[in-house]
Amino acid sequence: MASETIPLMRMRKILCAIALIASPALAAEQALTQADFGPQPTFADAVATSEAAIKTRLVDPGSAQFSWPYNFARGSLKGLLSKSRLGYWTCGRLNSRNKMGGYSGESWVRVVVNAGMATLVDIGEDSSSDLTNAFCEYALKQGQLHLVANMQVPVAAAPAAPTGPRLGVVYQPTQIGVVIMTVAPGSTAERAGLKVGNVISAVNGKSLAGMGPVEMTAAVRPTASTMTYSIIGAPDVKVTLP
């Protein structure tokens, strides 16, 4: 143990914590009834409930910028210091102003909604070692988060595609933009501030909405030394390529 680096030990603690608090699918759910999870909410109602609960915890609720690219799925999540919460859960993205008046930086949020109430709300910090951020990125990589139906495009026509080695991301085209699925450690994208879960809605001021998957893929690929990516719910990210 003495020979392990601090980042390695921190990552092991994060993974252990995720195992303890994350349980979107429980074997015990087989014995539960629909009533335990509450009525299935519409996507719009679940989002409204989630945002209202999250805003009560913010310094400047009016500044909140949200992105909800993933469906709410029936399941169970456990908070760090709370019991498991049954309902419909998802992860979203949030950016809001802090006490200093500036934006804190986009991070993950995770929520559970049951019978019109947000029974669990966790807001991540702008840190790679934050537990909420780690959980949502883990859930995404494990295939537990699914794009909202009206955002999806045919997978056969537009599989997740890399934008090229100079940028270092893999993304999924949707009807309103592209969702970043992975960001390579140490890549140009990571240094610029692009993160897993970001939804790119425009490139160099040109909206991606309404484009087909092939056209969208071409638009996102770097074609100049400097690219500006507009992110839903967060400030633009300017990428300077080597």
PDB file of C-alpha atoms in Angstrom:
ATOM      1  CA  MET A   1       0.000   0.000   0.000  1.00  0.00           C
ATOM      2  CA  ALA A   2       2.834   2.408   0.771  1.00  0.00           C
ATOM      3  CA  SER A   3       4.030   2.211  -2.821  1.00  0.00           C
ATOM      4  CA  GLU A   4       0.658   3.270  -4.345  1.00  0.00           C
ATOM      5  CA  THR A   5       0.285   6.806  -5.613  1.00  0.00           C
ATOM      6  CA  ILE A   6      -2.293   9.154  -4.082  1.00  0.00           C
ATOM      7  CA  PRO A   7      -4.383   9.315  -7.306  1.00  0.00           C
ATOM      8  CA  LEU A   8      -4.558   5.505  -7.386  1.00  0.00           C
ATOM      9  CA  MET A   9      -5.680   5.294  -3.773  1.00  0.00           C
ATOM     10  CA  ARG A  10      -8.251   8.046  -4.380  1.00  0.00           C
ATOM     11  CA  MET A  11      -9.629   6.214  -7.399  1.00  0.00           C
ATOM     12  CA  ARG A  12      -9.961   2.979  -5.413  1.00  0.00           C
ATOM     13  CA  LYS A  13     -11.899   4.845  -2.718  1.00  0.00           C
ATOM     14  CA  ILE A  14     -14.177   6.375  -5.348  1.00  0.00           C
ATOM     15  CA  LEU A  15     -14.885   3.016  -6.969  1.00  0.00           C
ATOM     16  CA  CYS A  16     -15.616   1.453  -3.580  1.00  0.00           C
ATOM     17  CA  ALA A  17     -17.972   4.318  -2.728  1.00  0.00           C
ATOM     18  CA  ILE A  18     -19.740   3.958  -6.072  1.00  0.00           C
ATOM     19  CA  ALA A  19     -20.282   0.273  -5.358  1.00  0.00           C
ATOM     20  CA  LEU A  20     -21.853   1.199  -2.024  1.00  0.00           C
ATOM     21  CA  ILE A  21     -24.152   4.008  -3.133  1.00  0.00           C
ATOM     22  CA  ALA A  22     -25.021   3.088  -6.719  1.00  0.00           C
ATOM     23  CA  SER A  23     -27.623   0.429  -7.316  1.00  0.00           C
ATOM     24  CA  PRO A  24     -29.746   1.289 -10.368  1.00  0.00           C
ATOM     25  CA  ALA A  25     -30.715  -2.385 -10.670  1.00  0.00           C
ATOM     26  CA  LEU A  26     -31.263  -4.399  -7.511  1.00  0.00           C
ATOM     27  CA  ALA A  27     -32.067  -8.102  -7.298  1.00  0.00           C
ATOM     28  CA  ALA A  28     -34.427  -7.219  -4.462  1.00  0.00           C
ATOM     29  CA  GLU A  29     -36.519  -5.119  -6.882  1.00  0.00           C
ATOM     30  CA  GLN A  30     -38.121  -8.329  -8.107  1.00  0.00           C
ATOM     31  CA  ALA A  31     -40.114  -8.423  -4.876  1.00  0.00           C
ATOM     32  CA  LEU A  32     -41.191  -4.773  -5.136  1.00  0.00           C
ATOM     33  CA  THR A  33     -44.360  -3.474  -6.750  1.00  0.00           C
ATOM     34  CA  GLN A  34     -44.958  -0.569  -9.097  1.00  0.00           C
ATOM     35  CA  ALA A  35     -46.338   1.385  -6.150  1.00  0.00           C
ATOM     36  CA  ASP A  36     -42.918   1.350  -4.473  1.00  0.00           C
ATOM     37  CA  PHE A  37     -41.426   3.265  -7.387  1.00  0.00           C
ATOM     38  CA  GLY A  38     -44.397   5.573  -7.850  1.00  0.00           C
ATOM     39  CA  PRO A  39     -46.154   6.314 -11.135  1.00  0.00           C
ATOM     40  CA  GLN A  40     -43.834   6.700 -14.094  1.00  0.00           C
ATOM     41  CA  PRO A  41     -43.492  10.455 -14.706  1.00  0.00           C
ATOM     42  CA  THR A  42     -43.342  12.080 -18.095  1.00  0.00           C
ATOM     43  CA  PHE A  43     -39.861  13.272 -19.010  1.00  0.00           C
ATOM     44  CA  ALA A  44     -40.965  16.913 -18.794  1.00  0.00           C
ATOM     45  CA  ASP A  45     -42.508  16.445 -15.330  1.00  0.00           C
ATOM     46  CA  ALA A  46     -39.433  14.592 -14.041  1.00  0.00           C
ATOM     47  CA  VAL A  47     -37.143  17.347 -15.303  1.00  0.00           C
ATOM     48  CA  ALA A  48     -39.297  20.082 -13.764  1.00  0.00           C
ATOM     49  CA  THR A  49     -39.360  18.275 -10.405  1.00  0.00           C
ATOM     50  CA  SER A  50     -35.603  17.721 -10.505  1.00  0.00           C
ATOM     51  CA  GLU A  51     -34.726  21.303 -11.433  1.00  0.00           C
ATOM     52  CA  ALA A  52     -36.994  22.745  -8.741  1.00  0.00           C
ATOM     53  CA  ALA A  53     -35.312  20.598  -6.081  1.00  0.00           C
ATOM     54  CA  ILE A  54     -31.803  21.362  -7.315  1.00  0.00           C
ATOM     55  CA  LYS A  55     -32.410  25.118  -7.401  1.00  0.00           C
ATOM     56  CA  THR A  56     -33.229  25.156  -3.679  1.00  0.00           C
ATOM     57  CA  ARG A  57     -29.593  24.210  -3.047  1.00  0.00           C
ATOM     58  CA  LEU A  58     -27.981  26.830  -5.278  1.00  0.00           C
ATOM     59  CA  VAL A  59     -26.556  30.221  -4.335  1.00  0.00           C
ATOM     60  CA  ASP A  60     -28.138  31.804  -7.421  1.00  0.00           C
ATOM     61  CA  PRO A  61     -31.056  29.616  -8.572  1.00  0.00           C
ATOM     62  CA  GLY A  62     -31.893  31.947 -11.453  1.00  0.00           C
ATOM     63  CA  SER A  63     -28.491  31.368 -13.042  1.00  0.00           C
ATOM     64  CA  ALA A  64     -28.902  27.591 -13.294  1.00  0.00           C
ATOM     65  CA  GLN A  65     -28.170  26.130 -16.727  1.00  0.00           C
ATOM     66  CA  PHE A  66     -29.329  22.528 -17.142  1.00  0.00           C
ATOM     67  CA  SER A  67     -28.900  19.791 -19.712  1.00  0.00           C
ATOM     68  CA  TRP A  68     -30.928  16.554 -19.486  1.00  0.00           C
ATOM     69  CA  PRO A  69     -29.848  14.251 -22.328  1.00  0.00           C
ATOM     70  CA  TYR A  70     -30.768  10.969 -20.624  1.00  0.00           C
ATOM     71  CA  ASN A  71     -34.047   9.248 -19.787  1.00  0.00           C
ATOM     72  CA  PHE A  72     -35.293   8.635 -16.256  1.00  0.00           C
ATOM     73  CA  ALA A  73     -35.073   4.900 -15.552  1.00  0.00           C
ATOM     74  CA  ARG A  74     -36.836   2.907 -12.854  1.00  0.00           C
ATOM     75  CA  GLY A  75     -34.408   1.822 -10.179  1.00  0.00           C
ATOM     76  CA  SER A  76     -32.756   2.656  -6.880  1.00  0.00           C
ATOM     77  CA  LEU A  77     -29.933   4.956  -5.815  1.00  0.00           C
ATOM     78  CA  LYS A  78     -28.316   5.234  -2.422  1.00  0.00           C
ATOM     79  CA  GLY A  79     -26.936   8.497  -1.107  1.00  0.00           C
ATOM     80  CA  LEU A  80     -23.647   8.648   0.743  1.00  0.00           C
ATOM     81  CA  LEU A  81     -25.372   9.155   4.090  1.00  0.00           C
ATOM     82  CA  SER A  82     -28.909   8.016   3.275  1.00  0.00           C
ATOM     83  CA  LYS A  83     -30.859   4.838   2.585  1.00  0.00           C
ATOM     84  CA  SER A  84     -31.753   3.647  -0.909  1.00  0.00           C
ATOM     85  CA  ARG A  85     -34.315   5.732  -2.747  1.00  0.00           C
ATOM     86  CA  LEU A  86     -36.691   4.003  -5.148  1.00  0.00           C
ATOM     87  CA  GLY A  87     -38.149   5.789  -8.124  1.00  0.00           C
ATOM     88  CA  TYR A  88     -37.008   7.056 -11.505  1.00  0.00           C
ATOM     89  CA  TRP A  89     -33.427   8.250 -11.694  1.00  0.00           C
ATOM     90  CA  THR A  90     -31.075   9.918 -14.134  1.00  0.00           C
ATOM     91  CA  CYS A  91     -27.942  12.049 -14.370  1.00  0.00           C
ATOM     92  CA  GLY A  92     -27.920  15.544 -15.850  1.00  0.00           C
ATOM     93  CA  ARG A  93     -25.541  18.460 -16.240  1.00  0.00           C
ATOM     94  CA  LEU A  94     -25.558  21.742 -14.316  1.00  0.00           C
ATOM     95  CA  ASN A  95     -23.703  25.036 -14.304  1.00  0.00           C
ATOM     96  CA  SER A  96     -24.607  27.943 -12.019  1.00  0.00           C
ATOM     97  CA  ARG A  97     -23.139  31.034 -10.432  1.00  0.00           C
ATOM     98  CA  ASN A  98     -21.223  30.737  -7.168  1.00  0.00           C
ATOM     99  CA  LYS A  99     -20.862  33.146  -4.227  1.00  0.00           C
ATOM    100  CA  MET A 100     -18.297  35.166  -6.157  1.00  0.00           C
ATOM    101  CA  GLY A 101     -20.749  35.787  -8.992  1.00  0.00           C
ATOM    102  CA  GLY A 102     -18.940  33.651 -11.560  1.00  0.00           C
ATOM    103  CA  TYR A 103     -19.997  30.329 -12.971  1.00  0.00           C
ATOM    104  CA  SER A 104     -18.658  27.357 -11.033  1.00  0.00           C
ATOM    105  CA  GLY A 105     -18.161  25.139 -14.072  1.00  0.00           C
ATOM    106  CA  GLU A 106     -20.368  22.394 -15.457  1.00  0.00           C
ATOM    107  CA  SER A 107     -20.745  19.257 -13.351  1.00  0.00           C
ATOM    108  CA  TRP A 108     -23.010  16.232 -13.028  1.00  0.00           C
ATOM    109  CA  VAL A 109     -26.169  16.037 -10.937  1.00  0.00           C
ATOM    110  CA  ARG A 110     -28.093  12.860 -10.123  1.00  0.00           C
ATOM    111  CA  VAL A 111     -31.691  12.652  -8.989  1.00  0.00           C
ATOM    112  CA  VAL A 112     -34.405  10.177  -8.046  1.00  0.00           C
ATOM    113  CA  VAL A 113     -38.036  11.186  -8.614  1.00  0.00           C
ATOM    114  CA  ASN A 114     -40.922   9.374  -6.937  1.00  0.00           C
ATOM    115  CA  ALA A 115     -44.593  10.448  -6.976  1.00  0.00           C
ATOM    116  CA  GLY A 116     -43.808  14.022  -7.990  1.00  0.00           C
ATOM    117  CA  MET A 117     -41.015  14.532  -5.468  1.00  0.00           C
ATOM    118  CA  ALA A 118     -37.234  14.496  -5.803  1.00  0.00           C
ATOM    119  CA  THR A 119     -36.308  12.017  -3.076  1.00  0.00           C
ATOM    120  CA  LEU A 120     -32.569  12.150  -3.783  1.00  0.00           C
ATOM    121  CA  VAL A 121     -30.541  15.056  -5.168  1.00  0.00           C
ATOM    122  CA  ASP A 122     -26.746  15.027  -5.446  1.00  0.00           C
ATOM    123  CA  ILE A 123     -24.879  17.931  -7.025  1.00  0.00           C
ATOM    124  CA  GLY A 124     -21.344  17.273  -8.160  1.00  0.00           C
ATOM    125  CA  GLU A 125     -18.428  19.594  -7.726  1.00  0.00           C
ATOM    126  CA  ASP A 126     -16.187  20.643 -10.589  1.00  0.00           C
ATOM    127  CA  SER A 127     -13.651  17.955  -9.693  1.00  0.00           C
ATOM    128  CA  SER A 128     -12.676  14.633 -11.249  1.00  0.00           C
ATOM    129  CA  SER A 129     -12.547  13.057  -7.776  1.00  0.00           C
ATOM    130  CA  ASP A 130     -16.088  14.143  -6.865  1.00  0.00           C
ATOM    131  CA  LEU A 131     -18.318  11.164  -6.063  1.00  0.00           C
ATOM    132  CA  THR A 132     -21.386  12.338  -8.012  1.00  0.00           C
ATOM    133  CA  ASN A 133     -19.311  13.068 -11.108  1.00  0.00           C
ATOM    134  CA  ALA A 134     -17.577   9.702 -10.791  1.00  0.00           C
ATOM    135  CA  PHE A 135     -20.888   7.859 -10.391  1.00  0.00           C
ATOM    136  CA  CYS A 136     -22.541   9.455 -13.442  1.00  0.00           C
ATOM    137  CA  GLU A 137     -19.519   8.879 -15.672  1.00  0.00           C
ATOM    138  CA  TYR A 138     -19.399   5.269 -14.470  1.00  0.00           C
ATOM    139  CA  ALA A 139     -23.128   4.815 -15.144  1.00  0.00           C
ATOM    140  CA  LEU A 140     -22.692   6.243 -18.640  1.00  0.00           C
ATOM    141  CA  LYS A 141     -19.787   3.959 -19.460  1.00  0.00           C
ATOM    142  CA  GLN A 142     -21.730   0.951 -18.117  1.00  0.00           C
ATOM    143  CA  GLY A 143     -24.650   1.696 -20.431  1.00  0.00           C
ATOM    144  CA  GLN A 144     -27.053   2.586 -17.608  1.00  0.00           C
ATOM    145  CA  LEU A 145     -27.866   6.023 -19.060  1.00  0.00           C
ATOM    146  CA  HIS A 146     -29.895   6.113 -22.264  1.00  0.00           C
ATOM    147  CA  LEU A 147     -30.443   9.103 -24.523  1.00  0.00           C
ATOM    148  CA  VAL A 148     -33.910  10.631 -24.540  1.00  0.00           C
ATOM    149  CA  ALA A 149     -35.926   9.046 -27.350  1.00  0.00           C
ATOM    150  CA  ASN A 150     -36.432  12.241 -29.356  1.00  0.00           C
ATOM    151  CA  MET A 151     -32.691  12.928 -29.272  1.00  0.00           C
ATOM    152  CA  GLN A 152     -31.618   9.610 -30.731  1.00  0.00           C
ATOM    153  CA  VAL A 153     -30.625   8.928 -34.319  1.00  0.00           C
ATOM    154  CA  PRO A 154     -30.429   5.457 -35.921  1.00  0.00           C
ATOM    155  CA  VAL A 155     -27.414   3.717 -34.405  1.00  0.00           C
ATOM    156  CA  ALA A 156     -26.639   1.918 -37.666  1.00  0.00           C
ATOM    157  CA  ALA A 157     -26.462   5.245 -39.484  1.00  0.00           C
ATOM    158  CA  ALA A 158     -24.468   7.062 -36.822  1.00  0.00           C
ATOM    159  CA  PRO A 159     -22.476   4.948 -34.367  1.00  0.00           C
ATOM    160  CA  ALA A 160     -20.412   6.719 -31.719  1.00  0.00           C
ATOM    161  CA  ALA A 161     -17.525   8.144 -33.696  1.00  0.00           C
ATOM    162  CA  PRO A 162     -14.175   9.697 -32.760  1.00  0.00           C
ATOM    163  CA  THR A 163     -13.530  13.225 -33.933  1.00  0.00           C
ATOM    164  CA  GLY A 164      -9.893  12.345 -34.541  1.00  0.00           C
ATOM    165  CA  PRO A 165      -6.745  11.805 -32.524  1.00  0.00           C
ATOM    166  CA  ARG A 166      -5.974  15.501 -32.217  1.00  0.00           C
ATOM    167  CA  LEU A 167      -9.129  16.185 -30.206  1.00  0.00           C
ATOM    168  CA  GLY A 168      -9.512  12.961 -28.248  1.00  0.00           C
ATOM    169  CA  VAL A 169     -13.257  12.425 -27.771  1.00  0.00           C
ATOM    170  CA  VAL A 170     -15.872   9.885 -28.780  1.00  0.00           C
ATOM    171  CA  TYR A 171     -19.411  11.158 -29.199  1.00  0.00           C
ATOM    172  CA  GLN A 172     -22.969  10.142 -30.132  1.00  0.00           C
ATOM    173  CA  PRO A 173     -24.936  12.293 -32.629  1.00  0.00           C
ATOM    174  CA  THR A 174     -28.508  13.222 -31.626  1.00  0.00           C
ATOM    175  CA  GLN A 175     -31.185  15.469 -33.121  1.00  0.00           C
ATOM    176  CA  ILE A 176     -30.050  18.520 -31.131  1.00  0.00           C
ATOM    177  CA  GLY A 177     -26.285  18.004 -31.172  1.00  0.00           C
ATOM    178  CA  VAL A 178     -23.681  15.471 -30.112  1.00  0.00           C
ATOM    179  CA  VAL A 179     -23.255  13.952 -26.657  1.00  0.00           C
ATOM    180  CA  ILE A 180     -19.642  13.376 -25.595  1.00  0.00           C
ATOM    181  CA  MET A 181     -19.330   9.769 -24.443  1.00  0.00           C
ATOM    182  CA  THR A 182     -15.604   9.605 -23.587  1.00  0.00           C
ATOM    183  CA  VAL A 183     -12.709  12.040 -23.264  1.00  0.00           C
ATOM    184  CA  ALA A 184      -9.190  10.661 -23.548  1.00  0.00           C
ATOM    185  CA  PRO A 185      -6.986  11.479 -20.506  1.00  0.00           C
ATOM    186  CA  GLY A 186      -4.398  14.124 -21.340  1.00  0.00           C
ATOM    187  CA  SER A 187      -6.045  14.902 -24.685  1.00  0.00           C
ATOM    188  CA  THR A 188      -6.558  18.302 -26.254  1.00  0.00           C
ATOM    189  CA  ALA A 189     -10.262  18.023 -25.427  1.00  0.00           C
ATOM    190  CA  GLU A 190      -9.596  17.372 -21.738  1.00  0.00           C
ATOM    191  CA  ARG A 191      -7.165  20.299 -21.495  1.00  0.00           C
ATOM    192  CA  ALA A 192      -9.726  22.589 -23.125  1.00  0.00           C
ATOM    193  CA  GLY A 193     -12.437  21.568 -20.659  1.00  0.00           C
ATOM    194  CA  LEU A 194     -14.686  19.264 -22.698  1.00  0.00           C
ATOM    195  CA  LYS A 195     -16.261  16.642 -20.421  1.00  0.00           C
ATOM    196  CA  VAL A 196     -18.197  13.401 -20.636  1.00  0.00           C
ATOM    197  CA  GLY A 197     -21.897  14.243 -20.836  1.00  0.00           C
ATOM    198  CA  ASN A 198     -21.443  17.612 -22.557  1.00  0.00           C
ATOM    199  CA  VAL A 199     -23.957  18.162 -25.362  1.00  0.00           C
ATOM    200  CA  ILE A 200     -22.381  20.148 -28.216  1.00  0.00           C
ATOM    201  CA  SER A 201     -25.119  22.153 -29.946  1.00  0.00           C
ATOM    202  CA  ALA A 202     -23.026  24.286 -32.313  1.00  0.00           C
ATOM    203  CA  VAL A 203     -19.517  24.445 -33.780  1.00  0.00           C
ATOM    204  CA  ASN A 204     -17.921  27.791 -34.616  1.00  0.00           C
ATOM    205  CA  GLY A 205     -21.352  29.405 -34.289  1.00  0.00           C
ATOM    206  CA  LYS A 206     -23.095  26.959 -36.652  1.00  0.00           C
ATOM    207  CA  SER A 207     -25.982  25.074 -35.068  1.00  0.00           C
ATOM    208  CA  LEU A 208     -25.996  21.278 -35.341  1.00  0.00           C
ATOM    209  CA  ALA A 209     -29.754  20.992 -34.798  1.00  0.00           C
ATOM    210  CA  GLY A 210     -31.505  19.338 -37.708  1.00  0.00           C
ATOM    211  CA  MET A 211     -28.345  17.963 -39.323  1.00  0.00           C
ATOM    212  CA  GLY A 212     -28.138  14.338 -40.355  1.00  0.00           C
ATOM    213  CA  PRO A 213     -25.626  12.111 -38.550  1.00  0.00           C
ATOM    214  CA  VAL A 214     -23.070  12.193 -41.371  1.00  0.00           C
ATOM    215  CA  GLU A 215     -23.227  15.981 -41.721  1.00  0.00           C
ATOM    216  CA  MET A 216     -23.091  16.420 -37.945  1.00  0.00           C
ATOM    217  CA  THR A 217     -20.053  14.175 -37.624  1.00  0.00           C
ATOM    218  CA  ALA A 218     -18.243  16.185 -40.289  1.00  0.00           C
ATOM    219  CA  ALA A 219     -19.163  19.472 -38.602  1.00  0.00           C
ATOM    220  CA  VAL A 220     -17.739  18.459 -35.211  1.00  0.00           C
ATOM    221  CA  ARG A 221     -14.399  17.174 -36.505  1.00  0.00           C
ATOM    222  CA  PRO A 222     -11.585  19.732 -36.161  1.00  0.00           C
ATOM    223  CA  THR A 223     -10.915  21.595 -39.403  1.00  0.00           C
ATOM    224  CA  ALA A 224      -8.922  24.552 -38.073  1.00  0.00           C
ATOM    225  CA  SER A 225      -6.296  25.276 -35.425  1.00  0.00           C
ATOM    226  CA  THR A 226      -8.965  26.800 -33.162  1.00  0.00           C
ATOM    227  CA  MET A 227     -12.485  25.432 -32.761  1.00  0.00           C
ATOM    228  CA  THR A 228     -15.322  26.834 -30.628  1.00  0.00           C
ATOM    229  CA  TYR A 229     -17.865  24.332 -29.312  1.00  0.00           C
ATOM    230  CA  SER A 230     -21.161  25.582 -27.862  1.00  0.00           C
ATOM    231  CA  ILE A 231     -22.302  23.445 -24.929  1.00  0.00           C
ATOM    232  CA  ILE A 232     -25.931  23.224 -23.811  1.00  0.00           C
ATOM    233  CA  GLY A 233     -26.194  24.561 -20.265  1.00  0.00           C
ATOM    234  CA  ALA A 234     -22.588  25.798 -20.106  1.00  0.00           C
ATOM    235  CA  PRO A 235     -20.268  28.411 -21.605  1.00  0.00           C
ATOM    236  CA  ASP A 236     -18.616  27.810 -24.980  1.00  0.00           C
ATOM    237  CA  VAL A 237     -15.397  25.799 -25.003  1.00  0.00           C
ATOM    238  CA  LYS A 238     -12.571  27.011 -27.233  1.00  0.00           C
ATOM    239  CA  VAL A 239     -10.173  24.280 -28.331  1.00  0.00           C
ATOM    240  CA  THR A 240      -6.715  25.126 -29.627  1.00  0.00           C
ATOM    241  CA  LEU A 241      -5.272  22.229 -31.555  1.00  0.00           C
ATOM    242  CA  PRO A 242      -1.544  21.464 -31.631  1.00  0.00           C
TER     243      PRO A 242
END
